Amino acid sequence: MEASSASKWVIFCMFLNLGIQLIQCSVTYDRKALIINGQRRILFSGSIHYPRSTPEMWKGLIQKAKDGGLDVIDTYVFWNVHEPSPGNYDFEGRYDLVQFIKIVQKAGLYVNLRIGPFICAEWNFGGFPVWLKYVPGISFRTDNEPFKMAMQGFTQKIVQMMKNEKLFESQGGPIILSQIENEYGPESKAYGAAGYAYMTWAAKMAAELHTGVPWVMCKEDDAPDPVINTCNGFYCDYFSPNKPYKPTIWTEAWSGWFADFGGPVHQRPVEDLAFAIARFIQKGGSLVNYYMYHGGTNFGRTAGGPFITTSYDYDAPIDEYGLIRQPKYDHLKELHRAIKLCEQALVSADPTVNSLGSYEQAHVFSSKSGDCAAFLSNYHMDVTTRVTFNKLHYDLPPWSISILPDCKNVVFNTARVGLQTTRAQMLPTNVELLSWETFNEDISSVDKDSKFTVAGLLEQLNVTRDTSDYLWYMTSVEISPSELFLHGGQHPTLSVQSAGHALHVFINGHLSGSAFGTRETRRFTFTGNVNLKAGTNRISLLSIAVGLPNNGPHFETWNTGILGPVVLYGLAQGKRDLSWQKWSYQVGLKGEAMNLVSPSGISSVDWMGGSFVTHKKQPLTWYKAYFAAPEGDEPLALDMDSMGKGQVWINGQSIGRYWTANANGKCSGCNYSGTFRPTKCQVGCGQPTQRWYHVPRSWLKPTRNLLVVFEEIGGIASKISLVKRSVPGVHS
Ligand code: GAL
């Protein structure tokens, strides 16, 4: 049976209302599999998140997924990009969900629509709009009326949108499955009765939307009928659904892992991934979704975490740039082909398991109609063994499964990878970045223009509502000459406690130091000597959010920004606590307010020209340059290695946050590496976690493309370059 055969089945399915139906379009399930239009199916699926690429890339990505042997494309729905403010919706461009699904449909593939609306996904605020936090009386993901009302409203809206476009399979469309909530199990346990009540409400609410296709809840052992509970993980062969009449589904088979600034880059060898998939199928699993099949890019400020990188490459079979990653892609393609050859046997028989040795087993699926498929496994991690099965000998490499679609001939072994690894390279483009100019975020004017002044320190999100990553906290201190003199020439020490995520300290307009949290420990304390003068000193603290948390119990209550205390030590009279004095606040940067990033706003300030400006490191600086699009069709990226930390835009579109300097920009250490056990390894230690930043081709015009960079710490802008990604022997 062909791997990607969605279209093949569609011809058997008609709407009832046409009156000439052969089989009603339907998706149901039993303990063996999903049943699509009357047929049990073994399905391979891959996550491709529509806002993490561009509409121009979608068709190619989906075609590659189809060619790789997938039947289903899986995506979350990203509430916060669709409803940026209550009741204002955006389904355009990268957010055109209907268009994305229609492209999948046209390719003859199915869709699993994971509505959530909580999605986790290393996405800002787990997909929730930040305004949701400010709905009176709200408490996220629990038995709370304001939350449930908002969640139901958005879920209904999406379902209705799909129905209007006839996108559910029951209407002849491609959507065969939808998800409500996301990995609620652990949360539910922590919330007790309220968690259970919310979870059962969510399941019922979803079921009552009558989509005509099943709902799943991943990592939720208590999912009530008819909702199917599913598994997420590196391995899922231990997993069984909570009722014997539900199919065994793996909604997230992690193909690699995400990266956070300061951490390593993770890789998952395809031998291990293929082994995990074959183990799941031989146990009776019938749907596997790769999370991710194409990870893509967290453009703009969509990355969550905090500290999730702009790249969401994930070591997926299709890389961030849309290029095929070998040998991962082909090896999985072969795996899919081999398993599809077994499909009839797999869906019609239960496996009998025979021991072939202490580490070796045979799983045999033998149907009444004569189909026979066998999976021969060797769980030993190091030793190849020879086993005898049906009187024939088979050599099984360590940690591997051989697939025999006729119970005789091996067509595939998970550990035997035919192809060489092909490493993608970043090559120069010869494109020159021209007409560099800079503009300095003048902090003294920030002081004067600041929006408001209050006594004490405010939580960051309450002030910014996430309209910007940046919030200025500004105050001043009077220091008498005797205080400084008495101290004997040593600078006093400033201590600033922050709830997250990054901080730059400016004293009288000069960068005095920086401090950062990490993804695991967002809180941190800046401690540094500060050069105070006699008289009035301006203390300006730039607090930066680096993506809002995307999971964790009641993450809506987690704080960001400088909550204090802020204390000066080492003055003549000892310490001075500044926490409760007057602080002025300014949301965002001047350049943001003036829309410097866009071709229309660019002329609102006086830029400074001259080559020296791009050769000198200085903090809080905007840079702009122009460039022509390079010829060819290879994917493009900016090499930001010479810079520190900030954000970058092209023709007004945000490429995302970059961070290549200091402790958080570079990976400081790897815990383990090398082998494909356990599950993933780490590379890139000592290097910037992310050096290259994807520039979608479709964002460029032939000439005069505007590059704008905002640098926080200091970098050499003249060394930024445009590179192209190429994989030897692979065309984009
Ligand atoms: C899962 C979650 C996904 C994603 C993944 C890690 O637990 O469901 O949304 O966050 O972890 O990439």
XYZ file of C-alpha atoms and ligand atoms in Angstrom:
744
model
C 0.000 0.000 0.000
C 1.310 3.456 -0.896
C 2.416 5.638 1.959
C 0.594 8.866 1.246
C -2.716 7.566 0.154
C -5.199 10.028 1.617
C -6.424 10.961 -1.837
C -6.874 7.307 -2.689
C -9.426 6.915 0.063
C -11.238 10.167 -0.614
C -12.808 8.757 -3.758
C -14.707 6.223 -1.676
C -16.255 8.877 0.476
C -19.208 11.075 -0.416
C -21.429 13.408 1.518
C -24.712 11.890 2.489
C -26.547 14.880 1.102
C -25.395 14.138 -2.444
C -27.717 11.199 -2.346
C -25.301 9.020 -4.311
C -23.042 8.159 -1.457
C -20.926 5.080 -1.487
C -19.594 5.409 2.034
C -20.352 8.322 4.286
C -17.323 10.474 4.993
C -16.443 9.640 8.530
C -13.673 9.166 11.007
C -14.278 6.799 13.879
C -12.003 4.496 15.808
C -11.692 1.151 17.472
C -8.951 -0.386 19.577
C -6.766 -0.997 16.512
C -6.767 2.301 14.676
C -8.557 5.347 13.400
C -11.161 4.269 10.876
C -11.378 6.648 7.941
C -14.293 6.053 5.629
C -14.599 2.524 6.828
C -10.889 1.640 6.676
C -8.556 1.158 9.614
C -5.360 3.039 8.895
C -1.756 3.117 10.010
C -0.876 6.799 9.752
C 2.317 8.832 9.797
C 1.957 12.454 10.677
C 4.291 15.414 11.048
C 4.011 18.714 12.894
C 4.458 21.795 10.728
C 3.340 24.993 12.441
C 2.004 27.496 9.909
C 3.268 30.707 11.633
C 6.779 29.255 11.861
C 7.293 29.505 8.102
C 5.898 31.725 5.357
C 2.882 31.032 3.123
C 5.333 30.894 0.220
C 7.073 27.955 1.897
C 3.963 25.974 2.832
C 3.388 24.143 -0.433
C 6.985 22.992 -0.679
C 7.115 21.872 2.931
C 3.900 19.892 2.616
C 5.028 18.301 -0.633
C 8.277 17.248 1.044
C 6.279 15.827 3.928
C 4.176 13.852 1.477
C 7.233 12.616 -0.388
C 8.689 11.586 2.971
C 5.790 9.216 3.415
C 3.507 11.229 5.667
C -0.276 10.945 5.568
C -1.130 13.707 8.028
C 0.071 17.235 8.813
C -0.329 18.251 12.403
C -0.487 21.830 13.619
C -1.397 23.700 16.729
C -3.700 26.724 16.440
C -1.973 29.848 17.762
C -4.585 31.869 19.621
C -2.392 34.868 20.465
C -1.533 35.653 16.857
C -5.156 35.241 15.766
C -6.704 37.448 18.443
C -4.141 40.122 19.340
C -6.771 42.106 21.212
C -10.182 40.872 22.361
C -12.511 40.460 19.411
C -9.944 41.603 16.800
C -8.943 38.700 14.633
C -6.054 38.146 12.258
C -6.026 35.229 9.842
C -3.829 36.805 7.183
C -0.413 35.925 5.799
C 1.501 33.575 8.095
C -1.656 33.278 10.184
C -3.886 32.092 7.337
C -4.893 28.811 8.922
C -7.597 27.994 6.359
C -5.196 28.492 3.479
C -2.639 26.250 5.167
C -5.181 23.466 5.639
C -6.378 23.812 2.065
C -2.817 23.382 0.820
C -2.563 20.188 2.856
C -5.876 19.050 1.406
C -4.737 19.787 -2.121
C -1.642 17.684 -1.540
C -3.976 14.806 -0.608
C -2.940 14.672 3.044
C -4.963 14.741 6.232
C -4.795 17.216 9.116
C -4.677 16.872 12.881
C -5.811 20.240 14.221
C -4.534 20.751 17.752
C -6.711 23.639 18.834
C -5.555 23.705 22.441
C -6.115 26.598 22.914
C -3.294 26.093 25.403
C -0.510 24.770 23.196
C 2.794 25.074 25.118
C 4.983 24.700 21.983
C 7.819 27.001 23.180
C 5.480 29.728 21.936
C 4.994 33.032 23.741
C 2.659 32.537 26.738
C 1.868 28.997 25.540
C -0.350 30.462 22.829
C -2.562 32.507 25.148
C -3.005 36.180 24.337
C -1.486 38.307 27.098
C -4.764 40.243 27.460
C -6.342 37.020 28.735
C -4.357 37.431 31.949
C -6.193 40.702 32.555
C -9.736 39.354 32.214
C -11.215 40.037 35.664
C -11.236 37.009 37.957
C -9.397 34.754 35.509
C -7.296 31.744 36.439
C -5.805 29.749 33.559
C -6.491 26.095 32.825
C -8.675 25.300 35.792
C -12.320 25.241 36.765
C -12.712 28.983 36.410
C -15.692 30.536 34.635
C -13.962 33.505 32.939
C -11.237 31.204 31.622
C -13.647 28.532 30.431
C -15.790 31.143 28.697
C -12.813 32.570 26.825
C -11.466 29.120 25.938
C -14.844 27.944 24.697
C -15.282 31.109 22.661
C -12.028 30.663 20.785
C -12.462 26.904 20.319
C -15.964 27.448 18.921
C -14.705 30.147 16.618
C -12.028 27.889 15.129
C -14.365 24.919 14.793
C -17.000 27.084 13.115
C -14.389 28.480 10.752
C -13.384 24.952 9.764
C -17.023 23.912 9.334
C -17.760 26.934 7.165
C -14.930 25.894 4.872
C -15.993 22.228 5.006
C -12.633 21.169 6.288
C -13.607 18.339 8.626
C -13.371 14.896 7.087
C -17.011 14.345 7.986
C -17.721 17.167 5.520
C -15.347 15.822 2.889
C -12.382 17.841 4.198
C -8.909 16.815 5.395
C -9.220 17.201 9.203
C -9.399 13.719 10.685
C -8.580 14.551 14.288
C -8.566 17.528 16.664
C -7.008 18.139 20.027
C -8.424 19.932 23.024
C -6.044 21.160 25.777
C -2.411 19.991 25.780
C -0.621 17.730 28.262
C -3.067 18.636 30.994
C -2.462 15.429 33.009
C 0.378 16.692 35.232
C -1.413 20.018 35.807
C -4.688 18.285 36.550
C -3.072 16.192 39.274
C -1.613 19.337 40.866
C -4.965 21.174 40.806
C -6.938 18.280 42.358
C -10.741 18.350 42.041
C -10.749 21.679 40.171
C -8.313 20.226 37.618
C -10.445 17.151 37.076
C -13.609 19.228 36.752
C -11.972 21.522 34.180
C -10.565 18.626 32.184
C -13.928 16.828 31.976
C -15.638 20.102 31.096
C -13.103 20.696 28.284
C -13.667 17.203 26.858
C -17.438 17.592 26.949
C -17.322 21.098 25.507
C -15.217 19.843 22.599
C -17.350 16.755 21.951
C -20.474 18.909 21.855
C -19.075 20.906 18.956
C -19.973 17.901 16.755
C -17.127 18.048 14.308
C -17.750 14.473 13.170
C -14.111 13.545 13.833
C -12.531 12.280 17.067
C -10.939 14.490 19.703
C -7.697 13.662 21.452
C -6.154 14.827 24.694
C -2.426 14.230 24.851
C -0.808 13.200 28.135
C -4.136 13.075 29.936
C -4.726 9.609 31.356
C -8.210 10.509 32.562
C -9.538 11.740 29.188
C -13.243 10.816 29.313
C -15.016 9.016 26.448
C -15.204 9.586 23.582
C -11.949 11.569 23.773
C -8.827 9.504 23.068
C -5.859 9.939 25.410
C -2.539 9.914 23.558
C 1.166 9.760 24.313
C 3.956 12.366 23.924
C 7.616 11.505 24.438
C 10.909 10.179 23.101
C 9.514 6.651 23.375
C 5.883 5.603 23.674
C 5.946 1.817 23.513
C 5.050 1.680 27.222
C 1.799 3.528 26.516
C -1.740 2.140 26.378
C -4.906 4.214 26.039
C -7.209 4.372 29.046
C -9.910 2.190 27.465
C -9.481 -1.052 25.536
C -11.640 0.289 22.695
C -9.421 3.307 21.941
C -6.542 3.266 19.434
C -2.918 3.751 20.486
C -1.782 7.167 19.249
C 1.518 8.999 19.665
C 0.889 12.731 19.190
C 4.465 13.876 19.798
C 7.364 11.667 18.794
C 10.177 14.126 19.494
C 12.416 14.183 16.446
C 15.009 16.310 18.256
C 14.562 19.098 20.767
C 14.280 22.873 20.975
C 17.130 25.184 21.981
C 17.286 28.058 24.429
C 19.805 30.906 24.339
C 22.827 29.803 26.318
C 22.024 26.124 25.936
C 23.351 23.497 23.550
C 21.829 22.485 20.242
C 20.183 19.089 20.526
C 20.232 16.322 17.997
C 18.383 13.034 17.938
C 19.984 10.406 15.752
C 17.557 8.895 13.289
C 18.521 5.332 14.292
C 17.098 5.960 17.733
C 14.010 7.738 16.402
C 13.270 4.971 13.883
C 13.806 2.341 16.585
C 11.334 4.165 18.870
C 8.721 4.338 16.087
C 9.092 0.671 15.139
C 8.792 -0.300 18.818
C 5.563 1.662 19.059
C 4.090 0.098 15.930
C 5.038 -3.452 16.896
C 3.267 -2.903 20.215
C 0.042 -2.051 18.304
C 0.400 1.714 17.823
C -1.361 3.028 14.737
C -0.647 6.776 14.454
C 2.683 8.483 14.973
C 3.189 12.230 14.730
C 6.696 13.640 14.491
C 7.084 16.699 16.683
C 8.537 18.445 14.688
C 8.690 17.330 11.051
C 9.615 20.912 10.181
C 10.231 23.150 13.182
C 10.800 26.465 11.422
C 11.404 29.876 12.930
C 10.033 31.854 15.859
C 9.754 35.114 13.959
C 9.178 38.387 15.770
C 8.614 37.970 19.458
C 6.700 34.695 19.184
C 9.292 32.558 20.991
C 8.313 31.572 24.511
C 10.326 30.058 27.276
C 11.748 32.443 28.326
C 14.965 32.257 26.313
C 13.735 29.994 23.505
C 15.848 30.715 20.430
C 14.486 32.284 17.284
C 15.369 29.107 15.434
C 12.956 26.245 16.100
C 14.897 23.855 13.900
C 14.391 20.940 16.288
C 16.758 18.671 14.316
C 13.634 17.805 12.325
C 13.624 15.847 9.025
C 13.043 19.145 7.193
C 15.346 21.805 8.614
C 14.475 25.330 9.720
C 15.079 26.614 6.205
C 12.877 24.040 4.487
C 15.748 21.853 3.295
C 15.710 18.101 3.657
C 17.939 16.875 6.481
C 19.767 13.672 5.645
C 19.961 10.904 6.581
C 16.982 11.605 8.840
C 14.479 12.314 6.103
C 15.234 9.333 3.877
C 15.693 6.837 6.674
C 12.255 7.708 8.061
C 10.815 7.592 4.560
C 12.113 4.036 4.217
C 10.703 3.199 7.634
C 7.266 4.491 6.603
C 7.395 2.496 3.396
C 8.337 -0.675 5.259
C 5.573 -0.244 7.831
C 2.992 0.557 5.141
C 3.854 -2.764 3.511
C 2.666 -4.325 6.777
C -0.496 -2.204 7.061
C -3.064 -4.930 6.317
C -1.534 -7.312 8.826
C -1.079 -4.567 11.432
C -4.684 -3.374 11.342
C -6.264 -6.792 11.227
C -4.283 -8.814 13.775
C -2.940 -8.464 17.295
C 0.729 -9.256 17.703
C 1.944 -12.472 19.219
C 5.220 -11.909 20.996
C 7.894 -14.608 20.947
C 11.143 -14.448 22.791
C 14.151 -15.088 20.555
C 16.790 -14.595 23.281
C 17.368 -12.541 26.423
C 17.285 -9.241 24.533
C 15.520 -10.367 21.356
C 11.848 -10.668 20.470
C 9.602 -11.282 17.488
C 6.275 -9.468 17.203
C 4.190 -11.301 14.635
C 0.972 -9.990 13.097
C -0.774 -12.769 11.288
C -4.289 -12.163 9.980
C -7.057 -14.616 9.152
C -6.911 -13.557 5.532
C -3.298 -14.690 5.316
C -1.346 -11.449 5.833
C 1.751 -11.849 7.959
C 4.185 -9.193 9.134
C 6.963 -9.550 11.692
C 9.145 -7.169 13.674
C 12.378 -8.670 15.012
C 13.909 -6.616 17.793
C 17.225 -6.504 19.596
C 17.120 -4.366 22.735
C 20.779 -4.888 23.575
C 22.579 -1.562 23.319
C 25.928 -2.809 22.086
C 25.815 -6.327 20.724
C 24.693 -7.570 17.312
C 22.947 -10.899 17.673
C 21.935 -13.679 15.336
C 18.394 -14.951 15.897
C 16.393 -17.746 14.344
C 12.875 -16.950 13.263
C 10.669 -19.336 11.278
C 13.756 -21.490 10.756
C 15.713 -18.682 9.113
C 18.659 -16.729 10.554
C 18.651 -12.980 10.980
C 21.435 -10.674 12.202
C 20.063 -7.902 14.348
C 22.279 -4.862 15.046
C 22.171 -3.498 18.614
C 19.193 -1.339 19.581
C 17.326 -2.113 16.391
C 14.238 -3.628 14.812
C 14.051 -5.430 11.486
C 10.783 -5.264 9.589
C 9.565 -8.299 7.592
C 6.322 -7.421 5.741
C 5.914 -11.055 4.610
C 7.294 -12.628 7.813
C 10.301 -13.671 5.790
C 12.270 -10.928 4.074
C 13.805 -8.009 5.904
C 12.992 -4.817 4.021
C 14.248 -2.418 6.686
C 16.315 -2.313 9.836
C 16.088 0.784 12.045
C 19.847 0.909 12.731
C 21.043 0.404 9.147
C 21.233 3.833 7.650
C 22.113 3.814 3.986
C 22.856 7.475 3.497
C 25.755 9.596 4.627
C 25.121 12.525 6.891
C 24.962 15.715 4.862
C 25.885 18.842 6.719
C 24.254 22.077 5.693
C 26.679 24.905 5.126
C 26.297 28.616 5.355
C 28.031 30.127 2.343
C 28.808 33.767 1.552
C 26.484 35.508 -0.903
C 28.612 38.423 -2.154
C 25.763 40.682 -1.192
C 27.017 43.924 0.275
C 25.176 45.692 3.040
C 25.350 49.324 2.001
C 24.733 52.821 3.359
C 25.131 51.930 7.013
C 23.776 54.521 9.416
C 23.138 54.501 13.136
C 20.839 56.066 15.605
C 21.439 56.056 19.334
C 18.632 55.399 21.788
C 19.345 58.517 23.755
C 18.648 57.581 27.363
C 18.653 61.115 28.669
C 15.575 61.893 26.614
C 13.970 58.674 27.838
C 14.330 60.095 31.321
C 12.498 63.241 30.370
C 9.776 61.646 28.235
C 9.008 58.833 30.617
C 5.347 58.050 30.720
C 4.732 58.003 34.470
C 6.302 58.045 37.898
C 5.246 56.083 40.968
C 6.742 55.133 44.297
C 8.146 51.613 44.117
C 8.854 48.914 41.564
C 6.211 47.548 39.211
C 5.832 44.124 37.658
C 6.892 44.343 34.024
C 4.029 42.634 32.189
C 1.480 44.700 34.116
C 3.103 47.775 32.613
C 4.041 46.645 29.101
C 1.227 44.146 28.480
C 3.901 42.624 26.256
C 3.657 45.378 23.649
C 7.467 45.458 23.848
C 10.238 43.326 25.353
C 11.639 46.443 26.971
C 10.761 48.390 30.089
C 12.831 51.222 31.530
C 12.929 51.621 35.311
C 14.500 54.989 36.133
C 15.342 56.780 39.324
C 17.974 59.147 40.664
C 20.105 59.335 43.771
C 21.758 62.310 45.397
C 25.251 61.577 46.617
C 27.138 64.088 48.727
C 30.885 64.518 48.116
C 31.662 63.363 51.636
C 29.828 60.105 51.107
C 32.010 59.242 48.152
C 35.176 60.586 49.743
C 34.638 58.660 52.926
C 34.437 55.530 50.950
C 38.061 55.915 49.997
C 37.760 56.010 46.258
C 36.118 52.620 45.838
C 32.934 52.611 43.831
C 29.739 51.746 45.647
C 27.958 48.537 44.709
C 24.500 48.368 43.176
C 22.390 45.283 43.713
C 19.253 44.757 41.630
C 16.997 41.762 42.053
C 14.998 40.853 38.997
C 12.243 38.313 38.485
C 13.447 37.968 34.868
C 14.648 37.828 32.220
C 17.527 40.178 31.308
C 18.827 43.497 32.599
C 21.184 46.246 31.471
C 22.221 48.800 34.074
C 22.981 52.366 32.976
C 24.524 54.877 35.335
C 24.376 58.468 34.152
C 23.775 57.240 30.633
C 26.622 54.702 30.499
C 26.253 50.939 30.399
C 27.581 49.716 33.713
C 26.797 46.007 33.402
C 24.246 43.358 32.538
C 22.752 40.276 34.137
C 20.531 37.487 32.898
C 18.342 34.660 34.152
C 18.057 31.265 32.507
C 15.124 29.241 31.245
C 15.128 27.175 34.426
C 15.878 30.031 36.840
C 14.367 33.221 35.609
C 15.220 35.213 38.764
C 18.669 36.721 39.090
C 20.529 39.452 40.932
C 22.747 42.023 39.305
C 25.619 43.051 41.564
C 28.215 45.482 40.278
C 30.357 48.450 41.181
C 28.845 51.652 39.893
C 30.618 54.866 39.092
C 28.606 57.459 40.985
C 29.547 61.125 41.091
C 28.849 63.701 43.728
C 25.470 65.256 43.050
C 22.533 63.741 41.163
C 23.045 60.353 39.553
C 20.634 58.822 37.105
C 20.074 55.098 37.458
C 18.330 53.659 34.401
C 17.566 49.971 34.396
C 16.499 48.395 31.116
C 14.574 45.240 31.924
C 13.997 42.841 29.057
C 11.529 40.018 28.624
C 12.991 37.290 26.411
C 9.767 35.426 25.591
C 7.038 34.729 28.118
C 6.732 31.360 29.851
C 4.847 28.751 27.849
C 4.068 26.192 30.537
C 4.055 25.520 34.251
C 1.335 25.727 36.878
C -0.449 29.069 36.625
C 2.316 30.676 34.614
C 0.010 33.662 34.194
C 0.917 34.624 37.767
C 4.678 34.468 37.265
C 6.449 37.785 37.539
C 8.785 39.516 35.113
C 10.948 42.567 35.657
C 12.540 44.314 38.578
C 10.613 43.701 41.742
C 13.532 44.580 43.987
C 15.042 45.119 46.270
C 17.327 47.629 44.543
C 20.049 48.603 46.996
C 23.228 50.688 46.933
C 25.967 49.356 49.186
C 29.260 50.888 50.212
C 28.181 54.471 50.770
C 29.453 56.349 53.794
C 26.286 55.693 55.758
C 26.190 52.070 54.668
C 23.447 50.936 52.321
C 20.601 52.805 50.724
C 17.483 50.918 49.658
C 16.086 52.526 46.511
C 13.148 50.133 46.122
C 10.494 52.435 47.556
C 11.606 55.743 46.162
C 10.146 57.346 43.050
C 10.649 55.388 39.833
C 9.770 56.548 36.334
C 8.699 54.084 33.700
C 8.966 53.984 29.949
C 7.515 51.114 27.952
C 9.566 50.153 24.931
C 12.316 51.912 23.033
C 12.193 55.270 21.398
C 12.997 53.606 18.108
C 10.072 51.249 18.539
C 7.694 54.121 19.227
C 8.929 55.881 16.092
C 8.610 52.726 14.060
C 12.227 52.906 12.937
C 12.060 49.296 11.870
C 9.803 49.958 8.912
C 10.467 51.642 5.597
C 7.720 54.141 6.421
C 9.050 55.124 9.856
C 12.715 55.090 8.987
C 12.971 58.794 8.225
C 11.518 59.964 11.534
C 14.974 60.445 13.095
C 18.331 61.829 12.013
C 20.576 58.874 11.284
C 24.313 59.204 11.518
C 26.431 58.055 8.629
C 30.121 57.315 8.273
C 31.924 54.022 8.417
C 33.229 54.486 11.985
C 29.732 54.004 13.328
C 29.537 50.380 12.397
C 33.042 49.523 13.553
C 32.569 50.625 17.121
C 30.778 48.679 19.811
C 28.198 50.770 21.562
C 25.102 49.823 23.503
C 21.494 50.744 22.706
C 22.151 51.449 19.065
C 19.972 51.167 16.004
C 21.657 50.293 12.717
C 20.273 50.372 9.238
C 21.601 49.312 5.873
C 20.308 48.403 2.421
C 21.012 45.394 0.256
C 19.926 43.775 -2.982
C 18.468 40.262 -2.970
C 21.039 37.665 -3.961
C 20.391 35.599 -7.036
C 19.297 31.987 -6.829
C 16.772 30.266 -4.652
C 18.811 29.012 -1.710
C 17.405 29.933 1.685
C 19.041 32.963 3.283
C 20.202 33.940 6.736
C 21.925 36.763 8.568
C 25.195 35.929 10.254
C 24.958 37.847 13.540
C 28.161 36.510 15.089
C 29.709 39.982 15.414
C 26.773 41.326 17.393
C 25.666 41.018 21.028
C 21.962 40.862 21.762
C 18.917 42.498 20.232
C 16.341 42.263 17.487
C 16.481 42.458 13.709
C 14.028 43.425 10.976
C 13.980 43.275 7.207
C 11.636 45.516 5.244
C 9.679 46.057 8.426
C 9.202 42.352 9.180
C 10.742 41.040 12.364
C 13.278 38.260 11.843
C 13.275 37.780 15.618
C 15.470 38.157 18.665
C 19.181 37.464 18.308
C 21.701 36.744 21.025
C 25.251 35.691 20.309
C 27.306 37.347 23.042
C 28.123 36.555 26.663
C 27.007 33.743 28.934
C 23.460 33.477 27.665
C 24.221 33.872 24.020
C 26.798 31.097 24.023
C 26.350 27.560 25.174
C 28.473 27.190 28.265
C 28.587 23.446 28.676
C 27.161 20.149 27.555
C 26.170 17.471 30.010
C 26.611 14.599 27.656
C 27.230 14.079 23.992
C 28.050 11.655 21.268
C 26.081 8.463 21.305
C 22.487 8.038 20.248
C 21.556 6.783 23.690
C 20.077 8.435 25.659
C 17.653 9.774 23.071
C 19.401 13.002 22.186
C 22.857 14.476 22.240
C 24.138 18.004 22.500
C 26.372 19.932 20.155
C 27.609 23.475 19.751
C 29.241 23.956 23.138
C 31.291 27.123 23.437
C 29.572 28.503 20.318
C 26.665 30.909 20.154
C 23.527 28.808 20.546
C 22.226 30.574 17.446
C 24.484 32.403 15.064
C 22.324 32.420 11.885
C 18.863 33.965 11.541
C 16.498 32.924 8.762
C 15.577 35.602 6.234
C 12.638 34.321 4.187
C 13.227 34.893 0.486
C 9.681 36.111 0.064
C 10.352 39.070 2.358
C 12.873 40.491 -0.095
C 12.491 42.732 -3.124
C 15.073 42.707 -5.894
C 16.811 45.863 -4.595
C 16.906 48.273 -1.650
C 15.942 45.871 1.094
C 16.002 47.628 4.435
C 17.856 45.911 7.273
C 17.340 47.367 10.753
C 19.124 46.060 13.834
C 18.660 47.093 17.424
C 21.708 46.210 19.500
C 21.509 46.317 23.295
C 25.055 45.625 24.444
C 27.398 46.446 21.590
C 28.451 44.791 18.348
C 30.320 45.372 15.105
C 27.483 45.914 12.663
C 29.745 46.166 9.620
C 30.526 42.465 10.045
C 26.901 41.353 9.729
C 26.555 39.416 6.507
C 23.929 37.727 4.411
C 24.661 34.044 3.842
C 22.917 31.287 1.937
C 22.209 27.828 3.200
C 23.154 24.967 1.057
C 23.276 21.252 1.560
C 25.655 19.413 -0.745
C 23.553 17.539 -3.280
C 20.213 18.892 -2.068
C 18.259 21.601 -3.847
C 15.887 23.922 -2.100
C 5.549 18.947 24.860
C 4.479 19.960 24.485
C 4.843 20.635 23.174
C 6.263 21.102 23.198
C 7.176 19.935 23.524
C 8.626 20.304 23.609
O 5.472 18.591 26.182
O 3.242 19.334 24.362
O 3.965 21.697 22.945
O 6.376 22.085 24.161
O 6.850 19.425 24.773
O 9.061 20.787 22.422
